[in-house]
Coordinates of C-alpha atoms in Angstrom, one line a residue:
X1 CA -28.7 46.1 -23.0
X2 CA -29.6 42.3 -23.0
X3 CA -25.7 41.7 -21.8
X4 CA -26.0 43.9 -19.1
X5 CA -29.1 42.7 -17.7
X6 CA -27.8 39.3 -18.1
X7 CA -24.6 40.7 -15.8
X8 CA -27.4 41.8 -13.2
X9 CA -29.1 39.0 -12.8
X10 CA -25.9 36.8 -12.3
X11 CA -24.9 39.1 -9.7
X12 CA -28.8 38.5 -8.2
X13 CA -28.5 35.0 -8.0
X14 CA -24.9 34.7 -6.7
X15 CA -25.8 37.0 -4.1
X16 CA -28.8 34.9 -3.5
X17 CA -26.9 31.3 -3.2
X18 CA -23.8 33.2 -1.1
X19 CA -26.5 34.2 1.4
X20 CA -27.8 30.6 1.7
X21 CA -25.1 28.4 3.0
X22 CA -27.3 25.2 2.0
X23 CA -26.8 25.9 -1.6
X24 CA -23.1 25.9 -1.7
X25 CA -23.5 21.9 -1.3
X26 CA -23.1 19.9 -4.4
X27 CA -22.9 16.2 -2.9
X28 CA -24.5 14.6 0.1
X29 CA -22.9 14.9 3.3
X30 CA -20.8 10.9 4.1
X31 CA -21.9 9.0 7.1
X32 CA -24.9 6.9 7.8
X33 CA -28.2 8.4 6.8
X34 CA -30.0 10.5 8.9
X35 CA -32.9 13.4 9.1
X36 CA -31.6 15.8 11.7
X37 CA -34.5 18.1 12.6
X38 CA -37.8 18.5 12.1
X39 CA -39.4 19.2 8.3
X40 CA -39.3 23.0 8.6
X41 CA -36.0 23.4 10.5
X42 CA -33.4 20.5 9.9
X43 CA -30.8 18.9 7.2
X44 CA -29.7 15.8 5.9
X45 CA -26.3 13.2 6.0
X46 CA -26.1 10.8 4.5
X47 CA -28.7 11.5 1.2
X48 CA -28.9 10.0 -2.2
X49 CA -29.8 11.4 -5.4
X50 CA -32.8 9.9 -7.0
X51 CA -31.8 8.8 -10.2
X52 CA -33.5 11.5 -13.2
X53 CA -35.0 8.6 -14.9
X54 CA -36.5 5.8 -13.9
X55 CA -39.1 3.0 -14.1
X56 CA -42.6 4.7 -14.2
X57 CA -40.8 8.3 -12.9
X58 CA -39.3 11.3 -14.6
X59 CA -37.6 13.9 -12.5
X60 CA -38.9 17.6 -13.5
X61 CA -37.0 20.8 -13.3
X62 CA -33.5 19.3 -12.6
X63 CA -31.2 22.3 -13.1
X64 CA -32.7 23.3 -9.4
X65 CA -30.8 20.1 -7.8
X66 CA -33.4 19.8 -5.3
X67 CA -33.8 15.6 -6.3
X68 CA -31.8 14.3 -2.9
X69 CA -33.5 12.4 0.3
X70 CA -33.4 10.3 2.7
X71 CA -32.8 6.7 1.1
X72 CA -36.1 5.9 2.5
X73 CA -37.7 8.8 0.5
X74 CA -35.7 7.4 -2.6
X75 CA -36.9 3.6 -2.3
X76 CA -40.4 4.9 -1.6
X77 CA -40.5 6.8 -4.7
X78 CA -38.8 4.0 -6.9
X79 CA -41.6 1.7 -5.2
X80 CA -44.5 4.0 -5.8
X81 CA -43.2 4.8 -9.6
X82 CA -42.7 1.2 -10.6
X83 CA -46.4 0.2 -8.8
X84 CA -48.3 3.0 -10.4
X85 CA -47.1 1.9 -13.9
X86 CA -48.0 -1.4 -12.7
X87 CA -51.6 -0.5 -12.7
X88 CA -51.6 1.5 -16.0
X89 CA -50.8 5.0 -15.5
X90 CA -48.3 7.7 -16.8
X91 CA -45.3 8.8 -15.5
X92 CA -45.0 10.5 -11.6
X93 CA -43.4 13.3 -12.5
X94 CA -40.9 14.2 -9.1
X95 CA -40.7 17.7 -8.7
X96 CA -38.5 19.5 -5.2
X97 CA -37.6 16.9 -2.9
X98 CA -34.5 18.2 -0.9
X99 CA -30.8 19.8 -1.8
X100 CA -27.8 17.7 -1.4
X101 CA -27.6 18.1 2.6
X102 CA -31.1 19.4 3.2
X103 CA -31.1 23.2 4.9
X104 CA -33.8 25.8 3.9
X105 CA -34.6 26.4 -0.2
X106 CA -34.1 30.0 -0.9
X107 CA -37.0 30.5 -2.7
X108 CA -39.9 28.2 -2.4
X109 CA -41.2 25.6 0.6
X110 CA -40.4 26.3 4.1
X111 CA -40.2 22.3 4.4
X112 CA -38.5 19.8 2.5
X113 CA -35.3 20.5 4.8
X114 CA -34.8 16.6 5.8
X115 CA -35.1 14.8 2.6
X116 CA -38.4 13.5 3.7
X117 CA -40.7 15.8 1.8
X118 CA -41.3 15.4 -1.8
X119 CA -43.9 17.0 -4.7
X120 CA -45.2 14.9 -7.3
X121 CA -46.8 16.8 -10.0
X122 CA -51.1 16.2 -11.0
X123 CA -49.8 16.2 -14.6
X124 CA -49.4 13.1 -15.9
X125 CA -46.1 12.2 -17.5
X126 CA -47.6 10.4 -21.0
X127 CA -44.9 10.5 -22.7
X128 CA -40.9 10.4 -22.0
X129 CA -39.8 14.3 -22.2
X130 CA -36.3 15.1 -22.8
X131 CA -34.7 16.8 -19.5
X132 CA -34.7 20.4 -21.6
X133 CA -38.8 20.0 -21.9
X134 CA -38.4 19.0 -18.5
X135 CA -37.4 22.8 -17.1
X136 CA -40.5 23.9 -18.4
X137 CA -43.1 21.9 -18.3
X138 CA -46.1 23.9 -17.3
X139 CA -48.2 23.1 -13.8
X140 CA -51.5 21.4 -14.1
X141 CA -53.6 23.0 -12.1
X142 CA -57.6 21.0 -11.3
X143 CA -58.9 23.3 -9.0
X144 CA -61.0 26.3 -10.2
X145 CA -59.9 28.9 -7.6
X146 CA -62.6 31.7 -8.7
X147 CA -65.8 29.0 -7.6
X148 CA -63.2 26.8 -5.3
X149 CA -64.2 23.3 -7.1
X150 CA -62.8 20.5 -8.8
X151 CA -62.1 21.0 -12.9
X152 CA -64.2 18.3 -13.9
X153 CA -62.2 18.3 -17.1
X154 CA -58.9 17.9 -15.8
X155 CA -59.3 15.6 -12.8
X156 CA -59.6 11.9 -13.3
X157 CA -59.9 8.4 -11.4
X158 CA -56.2 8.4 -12.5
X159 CA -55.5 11.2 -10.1
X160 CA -57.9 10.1 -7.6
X161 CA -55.7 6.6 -7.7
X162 CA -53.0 8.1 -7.5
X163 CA -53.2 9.7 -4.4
X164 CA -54.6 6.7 -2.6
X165 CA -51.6 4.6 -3.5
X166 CA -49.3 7.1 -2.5
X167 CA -50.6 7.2 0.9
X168 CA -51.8 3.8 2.0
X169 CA -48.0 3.2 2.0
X170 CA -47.2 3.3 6.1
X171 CA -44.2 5.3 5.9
X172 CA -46.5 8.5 4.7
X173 CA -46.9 10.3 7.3
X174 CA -49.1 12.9 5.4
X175 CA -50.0 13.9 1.7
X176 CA -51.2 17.8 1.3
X177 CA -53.1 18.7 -0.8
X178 CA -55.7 21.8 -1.7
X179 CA -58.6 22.0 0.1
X180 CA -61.2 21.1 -2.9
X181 CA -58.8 18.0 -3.4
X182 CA -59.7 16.6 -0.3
X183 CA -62.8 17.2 -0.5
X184 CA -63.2 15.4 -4.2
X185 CA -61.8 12.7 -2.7
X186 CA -63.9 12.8 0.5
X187 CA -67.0 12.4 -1.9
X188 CA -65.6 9.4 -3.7
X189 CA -66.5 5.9 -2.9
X190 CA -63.2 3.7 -1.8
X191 CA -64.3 -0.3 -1.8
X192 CA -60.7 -0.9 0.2
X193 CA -61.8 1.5 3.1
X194 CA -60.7 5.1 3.7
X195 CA -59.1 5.1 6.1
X196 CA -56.1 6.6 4.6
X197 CA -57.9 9.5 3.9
X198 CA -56.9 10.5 7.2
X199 CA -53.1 11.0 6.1
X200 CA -54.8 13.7 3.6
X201 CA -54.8 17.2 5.0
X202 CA -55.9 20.3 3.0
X203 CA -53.0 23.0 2.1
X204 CA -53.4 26.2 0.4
X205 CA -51.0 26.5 -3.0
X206 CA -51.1 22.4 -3.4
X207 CA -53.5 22.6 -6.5
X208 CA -51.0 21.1 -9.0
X209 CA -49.3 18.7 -6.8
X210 CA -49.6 16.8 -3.6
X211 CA -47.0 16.6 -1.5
X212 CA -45.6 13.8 0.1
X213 CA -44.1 13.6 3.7
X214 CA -42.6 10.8 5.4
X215 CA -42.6 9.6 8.7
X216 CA -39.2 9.9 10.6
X217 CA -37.2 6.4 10.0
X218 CA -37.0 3.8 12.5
X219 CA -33.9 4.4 14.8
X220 CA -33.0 8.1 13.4
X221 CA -33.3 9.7 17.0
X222 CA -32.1 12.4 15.3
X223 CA -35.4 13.4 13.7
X224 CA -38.3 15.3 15.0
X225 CA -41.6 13.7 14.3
X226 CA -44.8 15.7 13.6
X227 CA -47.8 14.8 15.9
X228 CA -49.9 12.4 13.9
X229 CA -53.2 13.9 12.1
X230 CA -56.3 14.6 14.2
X231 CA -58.7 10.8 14.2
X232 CA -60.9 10.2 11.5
X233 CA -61.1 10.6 7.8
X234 CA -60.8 14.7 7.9
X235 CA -63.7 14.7 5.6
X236 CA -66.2 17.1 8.1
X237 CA -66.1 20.7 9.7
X238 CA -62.2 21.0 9.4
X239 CA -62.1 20.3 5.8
X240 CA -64.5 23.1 5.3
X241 CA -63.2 25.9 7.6
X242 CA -60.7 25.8 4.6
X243 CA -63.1 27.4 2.5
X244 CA -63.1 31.3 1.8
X245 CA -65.0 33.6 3.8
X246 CA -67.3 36.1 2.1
X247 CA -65.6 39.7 2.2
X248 CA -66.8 42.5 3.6
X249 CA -67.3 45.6 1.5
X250 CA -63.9 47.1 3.5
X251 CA -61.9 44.0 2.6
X252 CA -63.1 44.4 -0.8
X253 CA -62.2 47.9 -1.0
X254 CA -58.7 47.1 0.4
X255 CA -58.0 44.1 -1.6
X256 CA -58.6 46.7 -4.8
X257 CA -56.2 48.8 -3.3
X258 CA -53.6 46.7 -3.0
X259 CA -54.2 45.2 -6.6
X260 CA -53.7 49.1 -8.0
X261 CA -50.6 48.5 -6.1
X262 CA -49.4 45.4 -7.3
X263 CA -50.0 47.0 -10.8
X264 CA -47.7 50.3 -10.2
X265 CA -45.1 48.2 -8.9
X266 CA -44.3 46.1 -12.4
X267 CA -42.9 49.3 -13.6
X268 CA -40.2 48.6 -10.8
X269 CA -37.3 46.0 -10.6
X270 CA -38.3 42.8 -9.3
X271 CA -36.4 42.1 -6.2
X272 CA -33.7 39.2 -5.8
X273 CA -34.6 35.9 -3.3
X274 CA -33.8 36.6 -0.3
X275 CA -32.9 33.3 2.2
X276 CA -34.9 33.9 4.9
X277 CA -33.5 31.5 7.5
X278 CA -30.9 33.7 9.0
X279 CA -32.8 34.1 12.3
X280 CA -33.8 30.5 12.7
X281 CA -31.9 28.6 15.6
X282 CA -30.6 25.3 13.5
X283 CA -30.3 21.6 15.5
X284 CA -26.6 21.8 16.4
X285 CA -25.8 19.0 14.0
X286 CA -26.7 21.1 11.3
X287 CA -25.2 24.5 12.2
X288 CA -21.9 21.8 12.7
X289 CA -22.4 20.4 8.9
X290 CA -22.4 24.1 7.9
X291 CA -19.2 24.7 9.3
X292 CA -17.7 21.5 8.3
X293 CA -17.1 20.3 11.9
X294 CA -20.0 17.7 11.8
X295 CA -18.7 14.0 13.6

């Protein structure tokens, strides 16, 4: 039985990588770097592999090859590492960054498609793991979703630290992060200013790892910036029209109706990853690194 099921699942995620073109790549596309696209919609040529180990870094969950970028991305990283163990903390432990020439993940972010997008982990990487420990290291989550605050427990100065180094760097265009996040670090004093905080913007799912976006290079006309964030520190009403609204006692009723669901349907076979970027009108450059004809 345990054969056979192995035999399915193969067929699942072959079916899966065959209907994602991106995934077929195993090296970076030659020619001189560049992000073609925007975050959401785009690819990558010319993109490195950060190495899996490094000075103040591990690399988490490698067997997913998604640890290529833009070689800015990559000497960002290597900088941020090597400074952060510079001031006396663990590890940054890298999680998805990009796949070898960019394209759309299968399963997963809708971003991270120009190898300027990359998650580092809230866990702390105390200790070297081996890269086996490394597949399964479990997320660290600090925000208590049922009363949407901060696990006092779990996050520390380390964190908070963390996150301002990573994006008082000027090539960051953004760091997300969840909602209660922000707003922990809203509330904290900062004696070198805050005006960082601005790069900062609340996401939903972000609650065990912020995630680092770049701005497009100088000179890659081939990228699509992102409008920069609204002024100010995004510490007021914006941060807290994130917040959940009280349900009605129809919503309630509903949302118990659709848990009752979710039960029923365990007792059925999960259903295989399905690429979801068929539809999506690719930057010619990219449709033309797909078919090999890219100049």
């Amino acid at each position: 039985m345990k054969f056979f099921g192995a035999i399915i699942s193969l067929m699942f995620s072959t079916a899966a990588i065959a209907a994602n073109p991106w995934e077929k790549f195993t090296e970076p596309a030659t020619g001189p770097a560049s992000s073609i696209g925007s975050y959401a919609n785009g690819c990558l040529v010319g993109g490195e592999a950060l190495p899996l180990e490094g000075d103040g870094y591990q690399v988490i969950r490698t067997s997913r090859e998604r640890y290529y970028a833009n070689p800015v991305m990559v000497d960002y990283l290597v900088e941020l590492a090597k400074e952060n163990k510079r001031l006396g903390h663990g590890d940054l432990l890298i999680g998805d960054m990009s796949m070898a020439r960019g394209g759309r993940f299968t399963s997963g972010h809708a971003s991270h498609q120009t190898g300027l997008d990359a998650d580092i982990w809230l866990r702390i990487g105390d200790k070297q793991y081996s890269r086996k420990a490394r597949e399964k290291l479990s997320p660290y989550n600090v925000v208590d979703m049922k009363n949407y605050k901060i696990k006092a427990q779990k996050w520390t100065d380390e964190h908070a630290k963390m996150v301002e180094l990573a994006a008082t760097d000027k090539r960051v265009a953004r760091i997300f992060v969840h909602p209660v996040i922000k707003e922990t670090l809203c509330k904290a004093e900062w004696p070198n200013g805050r005006d960082w905080l601005r790069k900062v913007r609340p996401w939903f799912g972000h609650n065990y790892h912020m995630h680092v976006r770049l701005n497009c290079p100088k000179g890659d006309d081939s990228c699509t910036a992102q409008l920069p964030p609204p002024p100010g520190d995004g510490c007021g009403k914006e941060l807290y029209s994130w917040w959940p609204k009280p349900k009605t006692e129809q919503e309630k009723a509903k949302e118990q109706e659709q848990l009752l669901l979710a039960k029923s349907a365990t007792k059925t076979k999960p259903k295989k990853p399905v690429y979801k970027d068929n539809l999506k009108l690719k930057p010619l450059r990219c449709q033309d690194l797909i078919n090999g004809t890219l100049k």
